[in-house]
């Protein structure tokens, strides 16, 4: 039995949660992150809550030249899925640049329906928590992270390119990188009082 206490103070965790910001690849230097840190982020992902001990998360890590290959694949797919009149060369360039500006791209997958008692949504929820664990960890390491989704991420072609089965769902692409110096990110949230009904 492990001691469940932690040396992290309430002030530290409050600050970490509030200061985590999405930092996009275009706000990164393109420098490489040590693979050991990536492994630690992945390890932290696995400590997320999950129903039925299913640990439904799976990860595909792209780095170095496989980042480019992923970029090439997404550009081809963008061309394929976009009607000619809507196709924008800048979007294709952005897809390519995103890869070189990032250090690692983690494709995060939820394996669902492993247990008939656990609804699919719960596996996806657990994997979303795993992504949050990685984003919070990235913040502490001073790293940028961006959780991207969209038509290309959810496309059948992306699913089959990764060799996924019917029960496996892509929950997002997590772009990780080294943020440019002096970056200031503003964010707001509505007052929590607007979202809470405290039943008395
Ligand atoms: C499920 C999910 C999907 C997301 N997909 C995108 C996306 O496709 N493009 C994007 O710009 N941001 C995406 N985001 C990131 C949000 O835009 C980002 O979290 C939001 O701007 C709030 O900023 P913050 O993370 O700094 O608080 C996604 C976030 C979640 C939770």
Tab-separated table of C-alpha atoms and ligand atoms in Angstrom, residues 20-24 98 135 146-150 154 171 185-187 189, ligand 1:
chain	number	residue	atom	x	y	z
A	20	UNK	CA	-1.725	25.127	-18.624
A	21	UNK	CA	-2.281	26.649	-22.035
A	22	UNK	CA	-2.679	25.298	-25.493
A	23	UNK	CA	0.478	26.303	-27.351
A	24	UNK	CA	0.286	25.666	-31.089
A	98	UNK	CA	3.033	21.989	-38.071
A	135	UNK	CA	-0.792	18.367	-21.170
A	146	UNK	CA	-1.864	21.260	-28.555
A	147	UNK	CA	-4.731	18.763	-28.734
A	148	UNK	CA	-5.973	18.787	-32.317
A	149	UNK	CA	-8.947	17.041	-33.837
A	150	UNK	CA	-11.050	17.713	-36.940
A	154	UNK	CA	-11.424	11.554	-37.624
A	171	UNK	CA	-9.335	10.853	-29.628
A	185	UNK	CA	-0.947	33.256	-23.763
A	186	UNK	CA	-4.158	34.817	-22.553
A	187	UNK	CA	-7.135	32.708	-21.581
A	189	UNK	CA	-13.035	31.103	-18.268
B	1	LIG	C1	-11.619	17.329	-27.637
B	1	LIG	C2	-10.846	18.563	-28.015
B	1	LIG	C3	-10.579	18.803	-29.345
B	1	LIG	C4	-9.873	19.936	-29.721
B	1	LIG	N1	-9.625	20.174	-31.055
B	1	LIG	C5	-9.039	21.316	-31.418
B	1	LIG	C6	-8.831	21.611	-32.805
B	1	LIG	O1	-9.140	20.803	-33.666
B	1	LIG	N2	-8.278	22.787	-33.125
B	1	LIG	C7	-7.909	23.704	-32.164
B	1	LIG	O2	-7.420	24.781	-32.517
B	1	LIG	N3	-8.017	23.411	-30.850
B	1	LIG	C8	-8.591	22.262	-30.455
B	1	LIG	N4	-8.710	21.968	-29.136
B	1	LIG	C9	-8.002	22.802	-28.149
B	1	LIG	C10	-8.811	23.956	-27.737
B	1	LIG	O3	-8.920	24.839	-28.812
B	1	LIG	C11	-8.143	24.658	-26.564
B	1	LIG	O4	-8.111	23.802	-25.481
B	1	LIG	C12	-8.938	25.914	-26.271
B	1	LIG	O5	-8.590	26.885	-27.199
B	1	LIG	C13	-8.716	26.458	-24.886
B	1	LIG	O6	-7.385	26.897	-24.726
B	1	LIG	P1	-6.519	26.362	-23.520
B	1	LIG	O7	-6.256	24.917	-23.785
B	1	LIG	O8	-5.254	27.180	-23.549
B	1	LIG	O9	-7.292	26.577	-22.262
B	1	LIG	C14	-9.412	20.846	-28.727
B	1	LIG	C15	-9.677	20.579	-27.383
B	1	LIG	C16	-10.393	19.454	-27.025
B	1	LIG	C17	-10.666	19.205	-25.556
